[in-house]
């Protein structure tokens, strides 16, 4: 690991100011992804700003009937929260499908949203990767790409976003609250937080330099059946090959977002209008313009079957 300096901060805006001012600085909270990346020298920050003392660890009802989740709420606490379990079941289930108990105890809400891809070539500094080192190429294209993205991909990168939680937050229409280094507060719909790779796969989100996530707000709960179905190579501690977060109503209408298929949680609202017609129709719209590789073409039919299973469960 490369040497770095470290400090703790007490105010969100101070954290944002320092991160904007100090080049090559990073926020650290749970550190469940960042420390691994630092040990492998995939990330080499010169300065760490520890934000664990910011007091952003509360879960509070909002005046409009929604829920405000502090950026530092640990994944375990969020999954177990009474309101989350009763009113936002898809979120609780997605969280419990992620990582391991130990990691969920440490991982934070904001860190989960901003975690980096688990593309194995990104983690291997001996191999080309446009995300790690722009302009060097993409070892996954032409390499082993079974876990990689099938929609929203580019010629520069076919990595997926690894979060389960973010997929549930996308189906719940969450809003990300931030503070910028000038003290301005910003609200970002989750649909606009993560970027597709395009020609700049190293830029993964729309946050400015120094901009700190302070909370995630959920709108008032929508009723219906909340389902999170994750298909993976082993029963726990594995990332999704495909996952489906769904909220389905009695009349068959609903919402669907996908994990494991794109560089961001994947939702196509137009596809949801096809829900009463069944999984094939929804899948066709969700994966319109899919670009698969030899290794990951199976995800198209796997997703259709997973969606069918989710729709059947909702009807039962
Ligand atoms: Fe890097 Fe993206 Fe290619 Fe993986 S898919 S090697 S992260 S550029």
CSV table of C-alpha atoms in Angstrom, one decimal, residues 13-288:
chain,number,residue,atom,x,y,z
A,13,UNK,CA,-19.2,20.9,4.6
A,14,UNK,CA,-15.6,20.8,6.0
A,15,UNK,CA,-15.2,17.3,4.5
A,16,UNK,CA,-16.4,18.7,1.1
A,17,UNK,CA,-14.1,21.7,1.3
A,18,UNK,CA,-11.1,19.6,2.1
A,19,UNK,CA,-11.8,17.0,-0.5
A,20,UNK,CA,-12.2,19.7,-3.2
A,21,UNK,CA,-9.0,21.4,-2.1
A,22,UNK,CA,-6.6,18.5,-1.5
A,23,UNK,CA,-5.8,16.8,-4.8
A,24,UNK,CA,-5.9,13.0,-4.8
A,25,UNK,CA,-7.9,12.9,-1.6
A,26,UNK,CA,-10.7,10.4,-0.8
A,27,UNK,CA,-13.4,10.1,1.7
A,28,UNK,CA,-13.3,7.0,3.8
A,29,UNK,CA,-16.1,5.6,6.0
A,30,UNK,CA,-16.6,1.8,6.2
A,31,UNK,CA,-13.7,1.3,3.8
A,32,UNK,CA,-14.9,-2.1,2.7
A,33,UNK,CA,-14.1,-1.5,-1.0
A,34,UNK,CA,-11.5,1.3,-0.8
A,35,UNK,CA,-9.1,-0.5,1.5
A,36,UNK,CA,-9.0,-3.5,-0.8
A,37,UNK,CA,-8.4,-1.2,-3.8
A,38,UNK,CA,-5.6,0.6,-1.9
A,39,UNK,CA,-3.9,-2.7,-1.0
A,40,UNK,CA,-3.9,-3.7,-4.6
A,41,UNK,CA,-2.8,-0.2,-5.6
A,42,UNK,CA,-5.7,0.2,-7.9
A,43,UNK,CA,-6.5,3.3,-5.9
A,44,UNK,CA,-3.6,5.3,-4.5
A,45,UNK,CA,-5.0,8.3,-2.6
A,46,UNK,CA,-2.5,10.6,-1.0
A,47,UNK,CA,-4.9,11.8,1.7
A,48,UNK,CA,-7.9,10.1,3.4
A,49,UNK,CA,-10.7,12.2,5.0
A,50,UNK,CA,-12.4,10.0,7.6
A,51,UNK,CA,-16.1,11.0,7.7
A,52,UNK,CA,-17.3,8.6,10.4
A,53,UNK,CA,-17.7,11.4,12.9
A,54,UNK,CA,-20.2,13.4,10.8
A,55,UNK,CA,-23.3,12.1,12.6
A,56,UNK,CA,-24.9,11.0,9.4
A,57,UNK,CA,-26.1,7.7,10.8
A,58,UNK,CA,-29.8,8.4,11.5
A,59,UNK,CA,-32.9,6.9,9.8
A,60,UNK,CA,-35.8,9.4,10.1
A,61,UNK,CA,-39.3,9.7,8.7
A,62,UNK,CA,-39.7,12.7,6.4
A,63,UNK,CA,-42.7,15.2,6.7
A,64,UNK,CA,-44.2,13.8,3.5
A,65,UNK,CA,-44.3,10.2,4.7
A,66,UNK,CA,-41.0,9.1,3.2
A,67,UNK,CA,-37.7,8.1,4.9
A,68,UNK,CA,-34.4,9.9,5.1
A,69,UNK,CA,-31.4,7.5,5.5
A,70,UNK,CA,-28.1,9.1,6.6
A,71,UNK,CA,-25.1,8.4,4.4
A,72,UNK,CA,-23.3,6.6,7.2
A,73,UNK,CA,-26.1,4.2,8.2
A,74,UNK,CA,-24.6,0.8,8.1
A,75,UNK,CA,-26.1,-1.8,5.7
A,76,UNK,CA,-27.0,-4.1,8.6
A,77,UNK,CA,-28.9,-1.4,10.4
A,78,UNK,CA,-30.7,-0.3,7.3
A,79,UNK,CA,-31.9,-3.8,6.4
A,80,UNK,CA,-33.1,-4.4,10.0
A,81,UNK,CA,-34.9,-1.1,10.5
A,82,UNK,CA,-38.5,-1.6,11.3
A,83,UNK,CA,-39.9,0.9,8.7
A,84,UNK,CA,-37.6,-0.4,6.0
A,85,UNK,CA,-38.7,-4.0,6.7
A,86,UNK,CA,-42.4,-3.2,6.7
A,87,UNK,CA,-42.7,-0.5,4.1
A,88,UNK,CA,-39.6,-0.8,1.8
A,89,UNK,CA,-39.2,-4.6,1.8
A,90,UNK,CA,-37.4,-4.6,-1.5
A,91,UNK,CA,-34.6,-2.6,0.0
A,92,UNK,CA,-34.3,-4.7,3.1
A,93,UNK,CA,-34.1,-7.9,0.9
A,94,UNK,CA,-31.6,-6.4,-1.5
A,95,UNK,CA,-29.3,-5.4,1.4
A,96,UNK,CA,-29.5,-8.9,2.9
A,97,UNK,CA,-28.6,-10.4,-0.5
A,98,UNK,CA,-25.4,-8.4,-0.6
A,99,UNK,CA,-21.9,-9.3,0.7
A,100,UNK,CA,-21.6,-11.0,4.1
A,101,UNK,CA,-22.8,-10.2,7.6
A,102,UNK,CA,-19.4,-8.8,8.6
A,103,UNK,CA,-19.2,-6.5,5.5
A,104,UNK,CA,-22.8,-5.3,6.0
A,105,UNK,CA,-21.9,-4.3,9.6
A,106,UNK,CA,-19.3,-2.0,8.3
A,107,UNK,CA,-20.5,-0.9,4.8
A,108,UNK,CA,-22.4,2.4,4.7
A,109,UNK,CA,-25.3,3.6,2.5
A,110,UNK,CA,-23.2,6.1,0.6
A,111,UNK,CA,-20.3,3.8,0.2
A,112,UNK,CA,-22.5,1.1,-1.1
A,113,UNK,CA,-23.8,3.4,-3.8
A,114,UNK,CA,-20.3,4.5,-4.8
A,115,UNK,CA,-18.6,1.1,-4.6
A,116,UNK,CA,-16.6,0.3,-7.7
A,117,UNK,CA,-17.0,-2.5,-10.2
A,118,UNK,CA,-15.7,-6.0,-9.4
A,119,UNK,CA,-14.5,-6.6,-13.0
A,120,UNK,CA,-11.4,-8.8,-12.3
A,121,UNK,CA,-9.3,-6.9,-14.9
A,122,UNK,CA,-9.9,-3.6,-13.1
A,123,UNK,CA,-8.3,-5.2,-10.0
A,124,UNK,CA,-5.3,-6.6,-11.9
A,125,UNK,CA,-2.8,-3.8,-12.4
A,126,UNK,CA,-0.8,-5.9,-14.9
A,127,UNK,CA,-3.6,-5.8,-17.4
A,128,UNK,CA,-5.1,-3.0,-19.5
A,129,UNK,CA,-8.2,-1.3,-18.2
A,130,UNK,CA,-9.7,1.9,-19.4
A,131,UNK,CA,-11.5,2.5,-16.1
A,132,UNK,CA,-8.3,2.2,-14.0
A,133,UNK,CA,-6.0,3.7,-16.6
A,134,UNK,CA,-7.8,5.6,-19.3
A,135,UNK,CA,-6.6,4.9,-22.8
A,136,UNK,CA,-4.9,1.5,-22.1
A,137,UNK,CA,-7.7,-0.7,-23.5
A,138,UNK,CA,-10.2,-3.1,-22.0
A,139,UNK,CA,-9.0,-6.6,-21.1
A,140,UNK,CA,-12.6,-7.8,-20.6
A,141,UNK,CA,-13.4,-7.3,-24.3
A,142,UNK,CA,-11.9,-10.4,-25.8
A,143,UNK,CA,-11.2,-11.7,-22.3
A,144,UNK,CA,-13.4,-13.7,-20.0
A,145,UNK,CA,-16.6,-11.7,-19.6
A,146,UNK,CA,-19.2,-14.0,-18.0
A,147,UNK,CA,-20.1,-11.5,-15.3
A,148,UNK,CA,-20.0,-8.4,-17.5
A,149,UNK,CA,-22.7,-6.0,-18.7
A,150,UNK,CA,-25.0,-6.6,-21.6
A,151,UNK,CA,-26.8,-3.2,-21.9
A,152,UNK,CA,-25.5,0.3,-21.9
A,153,UNK,CA,-22.0,-0.9,-22.7
A,154,UNK,CA,-19.4,0.9,-24.8
A,155,UNK,CA,-16.3,0.0,-26.8
A,156,UNK,CA,-14.3,1.2,-23.8
A,157,UNK,CA,-15.8,-0.7,-20.9
A,158,UNK,CA,-18.4,-3.5,-20.3
A,159,UNK,CA,-18.2,-3.4,-16.5
A,160,UNK,CA,-21.2,-3.8,-14.2
A,161,UNK,CA,-22.2,-1.8,-11.1
A,162,UNK,CA,-22.0,-4.4,-8.3
A,163,UNK,CA,-24.5,-3.0,-5.7
A,164,UNK,CA,-27.7,-4.8,-4.8
A,165,UNK,CA,-28.9,-1.9,-2.6
A,166,UNK,CA,-28.7,0.6,-5.4
A,167,UNK,CA,-31.0,-1.5,-7.6
A,168,UNK,CA,-33.7,-1.5,-4.9
A,169,UNK,CA,-33.2,2.2,-4.4
A,170,UNK,CA,-33.6,2.7,-8.2
A,171,UNK,CA,-36.9,0.9,-8.1
A,172,UNK,CA,-38.0,3.0,-5.1
A,173,UNK,CA,-37.1,6.3,-6.9
A,174,UNK,CA,-34.7,7.4,-4.2
A,175,UNK,CA,-33.1,10.8,-4.2
A,176,UNK,CA,-29.5,11.4,-3.2
A,177,UNK,CA,-28.7,14.5,-1.0
A,178,UNK,CA,-25.3,16.0,-1.1
A,179,UNK,CA,-23.3,19.0,0.1
A,180,UNK,CA,-20.8,20.7,-2.2
A,181,UNK,CA,-17.6,22.5,-1.3
A,182,UNK,CA,-19.3,25.9,-1.6
A,183,UNK,CA,-21.9,24.7,1.0
A,184,UNK,CA,-24.7,24.3,-1.5
A,185,UNK,CA,-27.1,21.4,-1.0
A,186,UNK,CA,-28.1,19.3,-4.0
A,187,UNK,CA,-30.7,16.6,-4.6
A,188,UNK,CA,-30.0,14.1,-7.3
A,189,UNK,CA,-32.5,11.5,-8.5
A,190,UNK,CA,-30.8,8.1,-8.3
A,191,UNK,CA,-31.4,7.7,-12.0
A,192,UNK,CA,-28.9,10.5,-12.6
A,193,UNK,CA,-26.3,9.5,-10.0
A,194,UNK,CA,-24.5,6.7,-11.9
A,195,UNK,CA,-23.2,7.1,-15.5
A,196,UNK,CA,-22.8,4.7,-18.4
A,197,UNK,CA,-19.2,4.1,-19.4
A,198,UNK,CA,-19.2,5.8,-22.9
A,199,UNK,CA,-15.7,7.1,-23.7
A,200,UNK,CA,-14.9,7.9,-20.1
A,201,UNK,CA,-15.5,4.7,-18.0
A,202,UNK,CA,-13.3,6.2,-15.2
A,203,UNK,CA,-16.0,8.7,-14.5
A,204,UNK,CA,-18.7,6.7,-12.7
A,205,UNK,CA,-21.1,9.2,-11.2
A,206,UNK,CA,-22.2,12.8,-11.5
A,207,UNK,CA,-20.8,14.1,-8.2
A,208,UNK,CA,-18.5,17.0,-8.4
A,209,UNK,CA,-15.0,16.9,-6.9
A,210,UNK,CA,-15.4,17.1,-3.1
A,211,UNK,CA,-19.2,16.7,-3.2
A,212,UNK,CA,-20.3,14.6,-0.3
A,213,UNK,CA,-23.4,12.4,-0.1
A,214,UNK,CA,-25.1,13.2,3.2
A,215,UNK,CA,-28.3,11.1,2.9
A,216,UNK,CA,-30.6,9.1,0.7
A,217,UNK,CA,-34.3,10.0,0.8
A,218,UNK,CA,-37.1,7.5,-0.1
A,219,UNK,CA,-40.5,8.8,-1.2
A,220,UNK,CA,-43.6,7.6,0.7
A,221,UNK,CA,-43.9,3.8,0.4
A,222,UNK,CA,-45.7,2.3,-2.5
A,223,UNK,CA,-47.7,-0.8,-1.6
A,224,UNK,CA,-47.7,-4.0,-3.5
A,225,UNK,CA,-45.4,-7.1,-3.4
A,226,UNK,CA,-41.8,-6.2,-2.9
A,227,UNK,CA,-39.4,-8.8,-4.3
A,228,UNK,CA,-35.6,-8.9,-4.7
A,229,UNK,CA,-34.4,-11.9,-6.7
A,230,UNK,CA,-30.7,-12.3,-7.1
A,231,UNK,CA,-29.1,-15.1,-9.3
A,232,UNK,CA,-25.5,-15.8,-8.5
A,233,UNK,CA,-23.0,-18.6,-8.6
A,234,UNK,CA,-23.2,-19.5,-4.9
A,235,UNK,CA,-25.8,-18.9,-2.3
A,236,UNK,CA,-24.0,-16.1,-0.4
A,237,UNK,CA,-21.1,-13.6,-0.7
A,238,UNK,CA,-21.3,-13.4,-4.5
A,239,UNK,CA,-22.2,-10.7,-6.9
A,240,UNK,CA,-25.3,-10.9,-9.1
A,241,UNK,CA,-25.2,-12.5,-12.5
A,242,UNK,CA,-28.6,-10.9,-12.8
A,243,UNK,CA,-30.9,-9.5,-10.2
A,244,UNK,CA,-34.4,-8.1,-10.3
A,245,UNK,CA,-35.9,-5.6,-7.8
A,246,UNK,CA,-39.6,-5.5,-8.3
A,247,UNK,CA,-42.7,-3.9,-6.8
A,248,UNK,CA,-45.8,-5.6,-8.3
A,249,UNK,CA,-49.4,-4.6,-7.7
A,250,UNK,CA,-52.4,-6.9,-7.6
A,251,UNK,CA,-53.5,-5.8,-11.1
A,252,UNK,CA,-50.1,-6.9,-12.5
A,253,UNK,CA,-48.7,-3.4,-13.0
A,254,UNK,CA,-45.5,-2.4,-11.2
A,255,UNK,CA,-41.9,-1.4,-11.4
A,256,UNK,CA,-38.8,-3.3,-12.2
A,257,UNK,CA,-35.0,-2.5,-12.0
A,258,UNK,CA,-32.1,-4.8,-12.8
A,259,UNK,CA,-28.7,-5.5,-11.4
A,260,UNK,CA,-25.8,-7.3,-12.9
A,261,UNK,CA,-26.5,-6.2,-16.4
A,262,UNK,CA,-25.2,-2.6,-16.7
A,263,UNK,CA,-22.7,0.0,-15.5
A,264,UNK,CA,-25.6,1.4,-13.3
A,265,UNK,CA,-28.8,0.0,-11.8
A,266,UNK,CA,-30.9,-0.6,-14.9
A,267,UNK,CA,-34.5,0.6,-15.2
A,268,UNK,CA,-36.5,1.4,-18.3
A,269,UNK,CA,-39.9,2.8,-17.2
A,270,UNK,CA,-41.4,2.1,-20.6
A,271,UNK,CA,-40.8,-1.6,-20.1
A,272,UNK,CA,-42.9,-1.6,-17.0
A,273,UNK,CA,-46.0,-0.9,-19.0
A,274,UNK,CA,-45.5,-4.4,-20.5
A,275,UNK,CA,-45.6,-6.1,-17.1
A,276,UNK,CA,-49.2,-7.4,-17.5
A,277,UNK,CA,-48.1,-9.1,-20.8
A,278,UNK,CA,-45.5,-11.1,-19.0
A,279,UNK,CA,-41.8,-11.6,-18.7
A,280,UNK,CA,-40.9,-12.0,-22.3
A,281,UNK,CA,-42.4,-8.6,-23.3
A,282,UNK,CA,-40.8,-6.8,-20.3
A,283,UNK,CA,-37.4,-8.4,-20.9
A,284,UNK,CA,-37.5,-7.5,-24.6
A,285,UNK,CA,-37.9,-3.9,-23.7
A,286,UNK,CA,-35.5,-3.8,-20.8
A,287,UNK,CA,-32.8,-5.5,-23.0
A,288,UNK,CA,-33.5,-3.7,-26.3
